[in-house]
PDB file of N, CA, C and O in Angstrom:
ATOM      1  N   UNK A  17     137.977 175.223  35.989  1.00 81.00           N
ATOM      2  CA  UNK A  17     138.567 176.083  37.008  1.00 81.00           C
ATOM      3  C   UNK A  17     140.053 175.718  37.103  1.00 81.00           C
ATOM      4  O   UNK A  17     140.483 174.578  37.282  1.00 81.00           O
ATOM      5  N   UNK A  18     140.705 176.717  36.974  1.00 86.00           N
ATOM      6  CA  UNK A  18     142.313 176.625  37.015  1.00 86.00           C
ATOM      7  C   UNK A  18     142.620 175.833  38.454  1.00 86.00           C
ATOM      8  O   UNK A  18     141.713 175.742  39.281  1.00 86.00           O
ATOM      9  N   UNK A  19     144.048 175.218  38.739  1.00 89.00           N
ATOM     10  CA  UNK A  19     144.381 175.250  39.922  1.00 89.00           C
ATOM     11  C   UNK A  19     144.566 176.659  40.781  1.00 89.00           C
ATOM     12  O   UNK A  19     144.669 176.828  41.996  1.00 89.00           O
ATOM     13  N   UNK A  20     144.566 177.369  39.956  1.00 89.00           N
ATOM     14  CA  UNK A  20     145.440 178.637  40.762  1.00 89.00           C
ATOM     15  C   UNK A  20     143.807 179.372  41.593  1.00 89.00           C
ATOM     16  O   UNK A  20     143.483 179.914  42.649  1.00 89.00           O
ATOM     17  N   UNK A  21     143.260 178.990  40.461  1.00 87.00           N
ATOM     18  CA  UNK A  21     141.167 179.297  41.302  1.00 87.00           C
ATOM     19  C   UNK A  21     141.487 178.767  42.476  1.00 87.00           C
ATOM     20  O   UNK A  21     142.104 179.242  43.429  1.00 87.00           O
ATOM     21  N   UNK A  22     140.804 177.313  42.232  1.00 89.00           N
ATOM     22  CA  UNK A  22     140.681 176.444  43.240  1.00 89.00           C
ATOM     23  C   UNK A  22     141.469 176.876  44.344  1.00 89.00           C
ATOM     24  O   UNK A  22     140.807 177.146  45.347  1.00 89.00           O
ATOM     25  N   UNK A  23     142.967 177.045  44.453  1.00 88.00           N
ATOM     26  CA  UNK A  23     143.489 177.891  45.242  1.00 88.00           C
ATOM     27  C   UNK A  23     142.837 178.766  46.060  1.00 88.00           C
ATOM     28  O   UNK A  23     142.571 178.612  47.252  1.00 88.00           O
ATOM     29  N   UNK A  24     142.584 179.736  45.319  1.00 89.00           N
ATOM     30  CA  UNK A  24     142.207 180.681  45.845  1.00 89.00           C
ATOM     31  C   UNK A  24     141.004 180.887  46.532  1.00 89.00           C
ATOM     32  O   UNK A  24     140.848 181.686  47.456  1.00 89.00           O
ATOM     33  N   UNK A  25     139.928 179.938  45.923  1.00 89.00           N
ATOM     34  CA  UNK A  25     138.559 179.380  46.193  1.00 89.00           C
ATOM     35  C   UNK A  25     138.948 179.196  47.872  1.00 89.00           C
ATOM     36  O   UNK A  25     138.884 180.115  48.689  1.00 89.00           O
ATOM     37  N   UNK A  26     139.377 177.734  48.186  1.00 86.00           N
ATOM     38  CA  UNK A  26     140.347 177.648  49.091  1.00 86.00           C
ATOM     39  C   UNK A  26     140.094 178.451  50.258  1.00 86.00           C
ATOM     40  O   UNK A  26     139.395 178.507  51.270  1.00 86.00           O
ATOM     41  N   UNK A  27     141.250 179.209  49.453  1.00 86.00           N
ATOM     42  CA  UNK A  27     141.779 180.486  50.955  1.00 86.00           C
ATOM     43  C   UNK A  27     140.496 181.067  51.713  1.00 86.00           C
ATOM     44  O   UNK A  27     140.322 181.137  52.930  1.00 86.00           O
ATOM     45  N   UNK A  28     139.638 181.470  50.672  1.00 87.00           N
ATOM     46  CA  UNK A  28     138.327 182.260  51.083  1.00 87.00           C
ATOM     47  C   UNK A  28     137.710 181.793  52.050  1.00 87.00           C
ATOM     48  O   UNK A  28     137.163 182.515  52.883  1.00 87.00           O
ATOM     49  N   UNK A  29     137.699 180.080  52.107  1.00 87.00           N
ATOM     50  CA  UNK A  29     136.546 179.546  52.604  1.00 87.00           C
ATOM     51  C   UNK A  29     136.624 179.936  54.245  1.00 87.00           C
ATOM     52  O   UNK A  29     137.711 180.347  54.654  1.00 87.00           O
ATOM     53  N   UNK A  30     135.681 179.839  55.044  1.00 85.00           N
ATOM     54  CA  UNK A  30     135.775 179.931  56.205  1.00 85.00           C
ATOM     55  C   UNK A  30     136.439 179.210  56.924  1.00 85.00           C
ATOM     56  O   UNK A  30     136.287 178.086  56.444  1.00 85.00           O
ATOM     57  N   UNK A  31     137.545 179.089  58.384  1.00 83.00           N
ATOM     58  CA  UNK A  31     138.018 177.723  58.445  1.00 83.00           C
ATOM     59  C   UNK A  31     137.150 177.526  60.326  1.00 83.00           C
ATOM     60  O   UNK A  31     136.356 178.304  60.854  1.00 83.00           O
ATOM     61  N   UNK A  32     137.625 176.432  60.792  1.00 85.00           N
ATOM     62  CA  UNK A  32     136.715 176.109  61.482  1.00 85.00           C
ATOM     63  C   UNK A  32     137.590 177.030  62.612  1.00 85.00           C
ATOM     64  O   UNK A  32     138.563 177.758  62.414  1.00 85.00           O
ATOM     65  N   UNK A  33     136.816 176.694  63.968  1.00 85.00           N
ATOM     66  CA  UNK A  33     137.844 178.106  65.052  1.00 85.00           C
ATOM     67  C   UNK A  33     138.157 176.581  66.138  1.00 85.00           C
ATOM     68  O   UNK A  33     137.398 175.612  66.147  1.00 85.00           O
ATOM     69  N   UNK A  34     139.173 176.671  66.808  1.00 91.00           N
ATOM     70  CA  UNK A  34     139.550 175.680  67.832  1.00 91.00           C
ATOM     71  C   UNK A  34     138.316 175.814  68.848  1.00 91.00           C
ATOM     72  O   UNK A  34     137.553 176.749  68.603  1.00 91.00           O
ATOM     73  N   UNK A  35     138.050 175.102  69.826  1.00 91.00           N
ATOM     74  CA  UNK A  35     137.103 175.719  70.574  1.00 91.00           C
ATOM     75  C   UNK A  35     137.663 176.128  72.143  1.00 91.00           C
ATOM     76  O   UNK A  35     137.116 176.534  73.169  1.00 91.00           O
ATOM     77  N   UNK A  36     138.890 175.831  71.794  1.00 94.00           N
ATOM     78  CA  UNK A  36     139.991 176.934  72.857  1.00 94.00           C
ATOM     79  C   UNK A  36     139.391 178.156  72.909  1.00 94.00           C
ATOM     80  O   UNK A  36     138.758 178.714  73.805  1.00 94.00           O
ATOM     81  N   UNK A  37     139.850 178.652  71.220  1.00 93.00           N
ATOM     82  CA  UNK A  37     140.308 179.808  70.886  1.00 93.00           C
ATOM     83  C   UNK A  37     138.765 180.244  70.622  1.00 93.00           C
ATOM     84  O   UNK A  37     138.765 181.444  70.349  1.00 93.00           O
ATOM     85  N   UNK A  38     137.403 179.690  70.603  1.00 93.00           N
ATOM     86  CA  UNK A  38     135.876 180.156  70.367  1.00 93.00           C
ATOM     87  C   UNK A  38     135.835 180.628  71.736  1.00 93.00           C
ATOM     88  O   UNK A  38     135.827 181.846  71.912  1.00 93.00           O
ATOM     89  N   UNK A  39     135.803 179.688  72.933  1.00 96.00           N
ATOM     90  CA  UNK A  39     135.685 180.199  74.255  1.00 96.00           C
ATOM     91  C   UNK A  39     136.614 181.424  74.806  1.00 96.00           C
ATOM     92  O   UNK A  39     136.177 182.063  75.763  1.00 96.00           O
ATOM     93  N   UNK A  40     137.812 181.759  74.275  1.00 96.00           N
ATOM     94  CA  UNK A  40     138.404 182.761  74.957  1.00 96.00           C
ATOM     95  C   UNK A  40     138.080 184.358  74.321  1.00 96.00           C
ATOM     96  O   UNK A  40     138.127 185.482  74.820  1.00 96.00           O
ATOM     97  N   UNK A  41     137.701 183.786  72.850  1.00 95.00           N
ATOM     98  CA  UNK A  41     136.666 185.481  72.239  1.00 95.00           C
ATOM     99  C   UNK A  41     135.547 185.457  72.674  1.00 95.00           C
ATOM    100  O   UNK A  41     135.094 186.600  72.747  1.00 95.00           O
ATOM    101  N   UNK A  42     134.310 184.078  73.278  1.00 96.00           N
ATOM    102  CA  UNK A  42     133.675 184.605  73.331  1.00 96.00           C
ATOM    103  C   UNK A  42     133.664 185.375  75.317  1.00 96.00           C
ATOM    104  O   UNK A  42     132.931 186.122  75.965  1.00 96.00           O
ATOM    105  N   UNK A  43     134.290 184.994  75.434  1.00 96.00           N
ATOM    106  CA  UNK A  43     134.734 185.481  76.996  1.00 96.00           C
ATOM    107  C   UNK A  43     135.124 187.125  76.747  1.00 96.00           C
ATOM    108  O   UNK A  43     134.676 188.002  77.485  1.00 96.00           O
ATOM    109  N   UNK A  44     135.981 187.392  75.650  1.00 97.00           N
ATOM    110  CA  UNK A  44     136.383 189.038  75.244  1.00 97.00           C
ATOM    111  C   UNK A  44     134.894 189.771  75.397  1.00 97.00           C
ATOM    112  O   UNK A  44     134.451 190.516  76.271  1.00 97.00           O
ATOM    113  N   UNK A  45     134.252 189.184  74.043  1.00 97.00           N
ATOM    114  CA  UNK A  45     133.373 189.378  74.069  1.00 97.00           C
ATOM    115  C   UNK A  45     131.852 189.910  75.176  1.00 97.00           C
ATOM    116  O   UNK A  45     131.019 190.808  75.297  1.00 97.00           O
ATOM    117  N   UNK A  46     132.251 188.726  75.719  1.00 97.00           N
ATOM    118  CA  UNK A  46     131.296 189.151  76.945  1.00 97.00           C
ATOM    119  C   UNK A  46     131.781 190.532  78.282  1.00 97.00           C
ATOM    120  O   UNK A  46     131.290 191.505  78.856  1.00 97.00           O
ATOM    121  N   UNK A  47     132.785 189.907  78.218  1.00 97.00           N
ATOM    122  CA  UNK A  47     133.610 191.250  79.466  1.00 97.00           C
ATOM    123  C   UNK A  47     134.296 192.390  78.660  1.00 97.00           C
ATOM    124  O   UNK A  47     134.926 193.210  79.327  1.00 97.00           O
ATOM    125  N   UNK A  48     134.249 192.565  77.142  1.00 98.00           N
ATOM    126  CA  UNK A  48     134.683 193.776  76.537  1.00 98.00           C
ATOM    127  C   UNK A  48     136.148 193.915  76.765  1.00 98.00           C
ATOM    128  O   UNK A  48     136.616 195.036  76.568  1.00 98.00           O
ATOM    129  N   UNK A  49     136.933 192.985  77.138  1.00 98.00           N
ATOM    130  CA  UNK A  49     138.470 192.696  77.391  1.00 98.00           C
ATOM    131  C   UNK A  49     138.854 192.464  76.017  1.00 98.00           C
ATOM    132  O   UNK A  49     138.196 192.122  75.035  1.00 98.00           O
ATOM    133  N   UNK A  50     140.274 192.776  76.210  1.00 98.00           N
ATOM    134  CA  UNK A  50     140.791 192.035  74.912  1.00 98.00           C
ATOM    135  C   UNK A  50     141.400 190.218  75.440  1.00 98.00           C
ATOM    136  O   UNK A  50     141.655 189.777  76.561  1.00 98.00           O
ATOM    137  N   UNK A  51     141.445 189.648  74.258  1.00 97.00           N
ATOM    138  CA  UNK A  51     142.092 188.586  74.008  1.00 97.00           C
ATOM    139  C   UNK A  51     143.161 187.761  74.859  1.00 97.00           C
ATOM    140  O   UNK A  51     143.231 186.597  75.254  1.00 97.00           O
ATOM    141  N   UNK A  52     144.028 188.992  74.966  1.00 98.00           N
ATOM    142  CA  UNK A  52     145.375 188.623  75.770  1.00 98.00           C
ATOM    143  C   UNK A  52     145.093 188.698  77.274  1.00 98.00           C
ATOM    144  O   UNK A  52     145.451 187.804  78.040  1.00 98.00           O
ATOM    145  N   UNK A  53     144.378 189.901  77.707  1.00 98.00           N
ATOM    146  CA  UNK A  53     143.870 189.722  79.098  1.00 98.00           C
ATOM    147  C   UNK A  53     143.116 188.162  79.824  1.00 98.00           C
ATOM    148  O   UNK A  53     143.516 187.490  80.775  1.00 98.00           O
ATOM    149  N   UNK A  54     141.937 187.974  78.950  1.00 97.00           N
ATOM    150  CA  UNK A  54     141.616 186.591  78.657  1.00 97.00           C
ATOM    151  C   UNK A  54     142.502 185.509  78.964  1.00 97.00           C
ATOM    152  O   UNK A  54     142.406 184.909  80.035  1.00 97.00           O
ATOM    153  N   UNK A  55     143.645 185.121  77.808  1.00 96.00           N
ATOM    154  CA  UNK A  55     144.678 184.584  78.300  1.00 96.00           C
ATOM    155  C   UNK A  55     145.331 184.660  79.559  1.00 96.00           C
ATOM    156  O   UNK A  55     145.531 183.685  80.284  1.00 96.00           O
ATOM    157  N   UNK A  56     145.733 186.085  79.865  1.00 97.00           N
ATOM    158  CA  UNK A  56     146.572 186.022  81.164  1.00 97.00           C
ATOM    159  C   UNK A  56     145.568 184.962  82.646  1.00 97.00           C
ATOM    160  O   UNK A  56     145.999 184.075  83.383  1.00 97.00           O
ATOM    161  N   UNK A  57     144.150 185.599  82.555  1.00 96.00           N
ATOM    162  CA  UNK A  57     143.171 185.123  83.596  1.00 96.00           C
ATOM    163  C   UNK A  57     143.398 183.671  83.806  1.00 96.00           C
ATOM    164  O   UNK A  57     143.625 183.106  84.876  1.00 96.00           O
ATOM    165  N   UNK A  58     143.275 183.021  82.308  1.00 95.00           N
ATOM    166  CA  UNK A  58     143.486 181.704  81.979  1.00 95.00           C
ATOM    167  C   UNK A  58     144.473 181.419  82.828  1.00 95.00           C
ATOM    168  O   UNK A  58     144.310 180.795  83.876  1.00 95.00           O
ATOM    169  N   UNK A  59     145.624 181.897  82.385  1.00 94.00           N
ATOM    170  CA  UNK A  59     146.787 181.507  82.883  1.00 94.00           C
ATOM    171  C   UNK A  59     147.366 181.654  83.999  1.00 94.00           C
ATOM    172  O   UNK A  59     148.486 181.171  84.161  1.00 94.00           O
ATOM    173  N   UNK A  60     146.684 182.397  85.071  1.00 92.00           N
ATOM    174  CA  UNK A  60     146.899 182.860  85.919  1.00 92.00           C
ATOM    175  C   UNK A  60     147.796 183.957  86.239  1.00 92.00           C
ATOM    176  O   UNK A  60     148.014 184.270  87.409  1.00 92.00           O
ATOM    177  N   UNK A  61     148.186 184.397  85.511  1.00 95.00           N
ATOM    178  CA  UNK A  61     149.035 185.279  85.787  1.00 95.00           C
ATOM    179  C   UNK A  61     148.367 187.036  86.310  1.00 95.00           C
ATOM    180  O   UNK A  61     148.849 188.019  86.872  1.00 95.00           O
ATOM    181  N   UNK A  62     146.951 186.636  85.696  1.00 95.00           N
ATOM    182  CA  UNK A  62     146.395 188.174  86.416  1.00 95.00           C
ATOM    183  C   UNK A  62     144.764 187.809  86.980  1.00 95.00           C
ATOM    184  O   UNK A  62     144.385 186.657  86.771  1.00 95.00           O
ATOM    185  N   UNK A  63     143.925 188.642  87.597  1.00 94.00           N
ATOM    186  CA  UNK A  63     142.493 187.847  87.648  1.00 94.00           C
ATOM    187  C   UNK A  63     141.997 189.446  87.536  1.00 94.00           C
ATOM    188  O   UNK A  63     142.573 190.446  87.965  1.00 94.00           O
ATOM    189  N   UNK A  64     140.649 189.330  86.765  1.00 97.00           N
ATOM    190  CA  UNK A  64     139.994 190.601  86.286  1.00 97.00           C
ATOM    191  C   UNK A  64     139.428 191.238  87.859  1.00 97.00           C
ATOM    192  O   UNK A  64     139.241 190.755  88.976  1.00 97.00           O
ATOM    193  N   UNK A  65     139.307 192.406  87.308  1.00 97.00           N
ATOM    194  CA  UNK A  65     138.308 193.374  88.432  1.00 97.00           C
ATOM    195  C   UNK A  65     137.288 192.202  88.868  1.00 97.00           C
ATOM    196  O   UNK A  65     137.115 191.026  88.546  1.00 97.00           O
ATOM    197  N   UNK A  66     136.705 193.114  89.758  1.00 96.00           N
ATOM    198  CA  UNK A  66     135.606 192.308  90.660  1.00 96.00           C
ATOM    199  C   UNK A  66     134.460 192.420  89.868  1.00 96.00           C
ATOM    200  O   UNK A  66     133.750 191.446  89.617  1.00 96.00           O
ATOM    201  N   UNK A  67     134.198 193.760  89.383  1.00 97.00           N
ATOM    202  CA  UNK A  67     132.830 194.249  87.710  1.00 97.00           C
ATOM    203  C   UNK A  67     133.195 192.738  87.221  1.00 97.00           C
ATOM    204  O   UNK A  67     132.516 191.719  87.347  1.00 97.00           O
ATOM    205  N   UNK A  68     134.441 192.904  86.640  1.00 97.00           N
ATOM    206  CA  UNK A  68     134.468 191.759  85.552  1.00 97.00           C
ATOM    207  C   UNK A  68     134.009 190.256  85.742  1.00 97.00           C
ATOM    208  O   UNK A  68     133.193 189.588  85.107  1.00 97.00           O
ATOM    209  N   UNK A  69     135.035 189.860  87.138  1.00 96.00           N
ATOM    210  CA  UNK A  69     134.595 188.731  87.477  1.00 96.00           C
ATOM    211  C   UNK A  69     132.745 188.622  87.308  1.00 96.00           C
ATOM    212  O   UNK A  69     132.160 187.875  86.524  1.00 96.00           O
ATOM    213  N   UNK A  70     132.135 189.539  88.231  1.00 97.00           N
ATOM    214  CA  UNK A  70     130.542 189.179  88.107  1.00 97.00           C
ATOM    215  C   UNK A  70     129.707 189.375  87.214  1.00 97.00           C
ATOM    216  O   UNK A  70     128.508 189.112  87.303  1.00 97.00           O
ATOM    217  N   UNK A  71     130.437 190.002  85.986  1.00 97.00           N
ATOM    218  CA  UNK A  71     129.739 189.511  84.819  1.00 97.00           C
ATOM    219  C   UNK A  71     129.990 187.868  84.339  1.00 97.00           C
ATOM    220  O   UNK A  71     129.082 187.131  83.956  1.00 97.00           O
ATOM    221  N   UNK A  72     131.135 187.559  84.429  1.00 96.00           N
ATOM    222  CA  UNK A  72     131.322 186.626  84.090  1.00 96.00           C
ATOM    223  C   UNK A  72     130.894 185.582  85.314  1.00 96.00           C
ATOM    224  O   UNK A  72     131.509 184.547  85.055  1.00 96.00           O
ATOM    225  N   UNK A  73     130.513 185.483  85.913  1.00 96.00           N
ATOM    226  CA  UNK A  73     129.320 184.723  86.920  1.00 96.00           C
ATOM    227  C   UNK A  73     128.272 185.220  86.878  1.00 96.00           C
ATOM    228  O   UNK A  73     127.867 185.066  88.030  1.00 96.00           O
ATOM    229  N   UNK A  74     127.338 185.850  86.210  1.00 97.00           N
ATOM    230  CA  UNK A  74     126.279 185.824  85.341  1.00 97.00           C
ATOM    231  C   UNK A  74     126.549 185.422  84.515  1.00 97.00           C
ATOM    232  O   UNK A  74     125.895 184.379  84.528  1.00 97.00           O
ATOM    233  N   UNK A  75     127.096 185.424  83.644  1.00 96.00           N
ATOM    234  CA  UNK A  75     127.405 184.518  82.250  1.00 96.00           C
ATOM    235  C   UNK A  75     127.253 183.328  82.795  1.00 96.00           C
ATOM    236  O   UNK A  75     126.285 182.801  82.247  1.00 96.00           O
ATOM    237  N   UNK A  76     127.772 182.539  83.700  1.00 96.00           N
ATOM    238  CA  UNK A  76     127.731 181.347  83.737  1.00 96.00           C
ATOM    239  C   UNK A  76     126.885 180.631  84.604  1.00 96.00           C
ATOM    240  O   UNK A  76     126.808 179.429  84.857  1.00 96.00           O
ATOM    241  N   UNK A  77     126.032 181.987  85.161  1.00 97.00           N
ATOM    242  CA  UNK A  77     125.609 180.989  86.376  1.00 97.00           C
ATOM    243  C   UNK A  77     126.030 180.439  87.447  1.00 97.00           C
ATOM    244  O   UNK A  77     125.684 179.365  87.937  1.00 97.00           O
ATOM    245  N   UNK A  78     127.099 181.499  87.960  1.00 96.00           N
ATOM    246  CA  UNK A  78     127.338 180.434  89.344  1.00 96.00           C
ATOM    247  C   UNK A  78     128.025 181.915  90.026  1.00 96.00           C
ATOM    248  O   UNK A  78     127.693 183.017  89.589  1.00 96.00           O
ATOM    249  N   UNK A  79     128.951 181.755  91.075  1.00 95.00           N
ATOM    250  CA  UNK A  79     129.393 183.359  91.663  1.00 95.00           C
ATOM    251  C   UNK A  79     131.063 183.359  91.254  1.00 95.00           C
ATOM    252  O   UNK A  79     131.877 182.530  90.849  1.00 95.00           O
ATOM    253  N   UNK A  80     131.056 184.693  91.586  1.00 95.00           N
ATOM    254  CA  UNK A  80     132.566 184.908  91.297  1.00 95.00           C
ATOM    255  C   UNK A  80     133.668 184.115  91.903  1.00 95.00           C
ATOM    256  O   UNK A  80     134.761 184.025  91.345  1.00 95.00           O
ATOM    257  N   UNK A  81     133.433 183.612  92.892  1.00 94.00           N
ATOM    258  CA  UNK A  81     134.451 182.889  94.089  1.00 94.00           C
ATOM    259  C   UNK A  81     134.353 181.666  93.226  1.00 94.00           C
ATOM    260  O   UNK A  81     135.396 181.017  93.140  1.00 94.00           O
ATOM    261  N   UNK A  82     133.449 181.281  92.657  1.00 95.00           N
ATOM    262  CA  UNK A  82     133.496 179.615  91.906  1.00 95.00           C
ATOM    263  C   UNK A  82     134.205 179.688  90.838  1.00 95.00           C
ATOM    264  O   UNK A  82     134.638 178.595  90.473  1.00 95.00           O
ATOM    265  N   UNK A  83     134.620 180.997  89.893  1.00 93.00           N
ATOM    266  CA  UNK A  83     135.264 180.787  89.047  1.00 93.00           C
ATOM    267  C   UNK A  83     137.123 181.332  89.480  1.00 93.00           C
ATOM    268  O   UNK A  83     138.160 181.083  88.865  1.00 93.00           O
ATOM    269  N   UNK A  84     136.928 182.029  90.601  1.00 91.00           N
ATOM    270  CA  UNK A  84     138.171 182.886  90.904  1.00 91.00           C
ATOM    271  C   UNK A  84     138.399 182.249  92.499  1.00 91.00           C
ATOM    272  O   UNK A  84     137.934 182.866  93.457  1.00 91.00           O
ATOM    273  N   UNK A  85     138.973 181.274  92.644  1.00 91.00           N
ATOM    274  CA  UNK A  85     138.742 181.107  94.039  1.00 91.00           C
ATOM    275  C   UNK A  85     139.904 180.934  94.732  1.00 91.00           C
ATOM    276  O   UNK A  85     140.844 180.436  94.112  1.00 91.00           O
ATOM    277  N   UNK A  86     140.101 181.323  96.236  1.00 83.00           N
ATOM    278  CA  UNK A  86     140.918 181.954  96.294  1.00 83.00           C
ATOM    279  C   UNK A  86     142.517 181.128  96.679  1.00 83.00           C
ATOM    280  O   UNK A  86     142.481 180.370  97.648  1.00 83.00           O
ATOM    281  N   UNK A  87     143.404 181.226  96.192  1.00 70.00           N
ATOM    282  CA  UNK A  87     144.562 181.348  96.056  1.00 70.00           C
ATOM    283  C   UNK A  87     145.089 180.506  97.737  1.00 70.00           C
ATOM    284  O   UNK A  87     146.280 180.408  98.031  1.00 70.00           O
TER     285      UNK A  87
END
């Protein structure tokens, strides 16, 4: 196998995901948000609908006020 394979072999392979960046798709995921919204929540800079929040307290098991609480 050439180097230039192996290379390329390489690139293909799957790489592993941060588990930052696993938890904030699978959060998209669950609330049908994109990515960046995700982020902002994170970051505080925005907090989802009230729908959203209580999916995501079903997801986790606990209520919306425990994950969004108040300010």
């Amino acid at each position: 196998m050439t180097l230039l394979e192996r290379y390329q072999q390489a690139k293909n392979q799957a790489r592993p995901v941060a588990p930052g960046t696993a938890f904030v798709r699978e959060i998209a995921e669950v609330t049908k948000k994109s990515e960046l919204a995700v982020r902002r929540w994170l970051a505080g800079d925005t907090e989802p609908d009230a729908l959203t929040q209580d999916v995501l307290a079903r997801h986790f098991g606990c209520t919306p006020s425990e994950l969004f609480p108040l300010k």
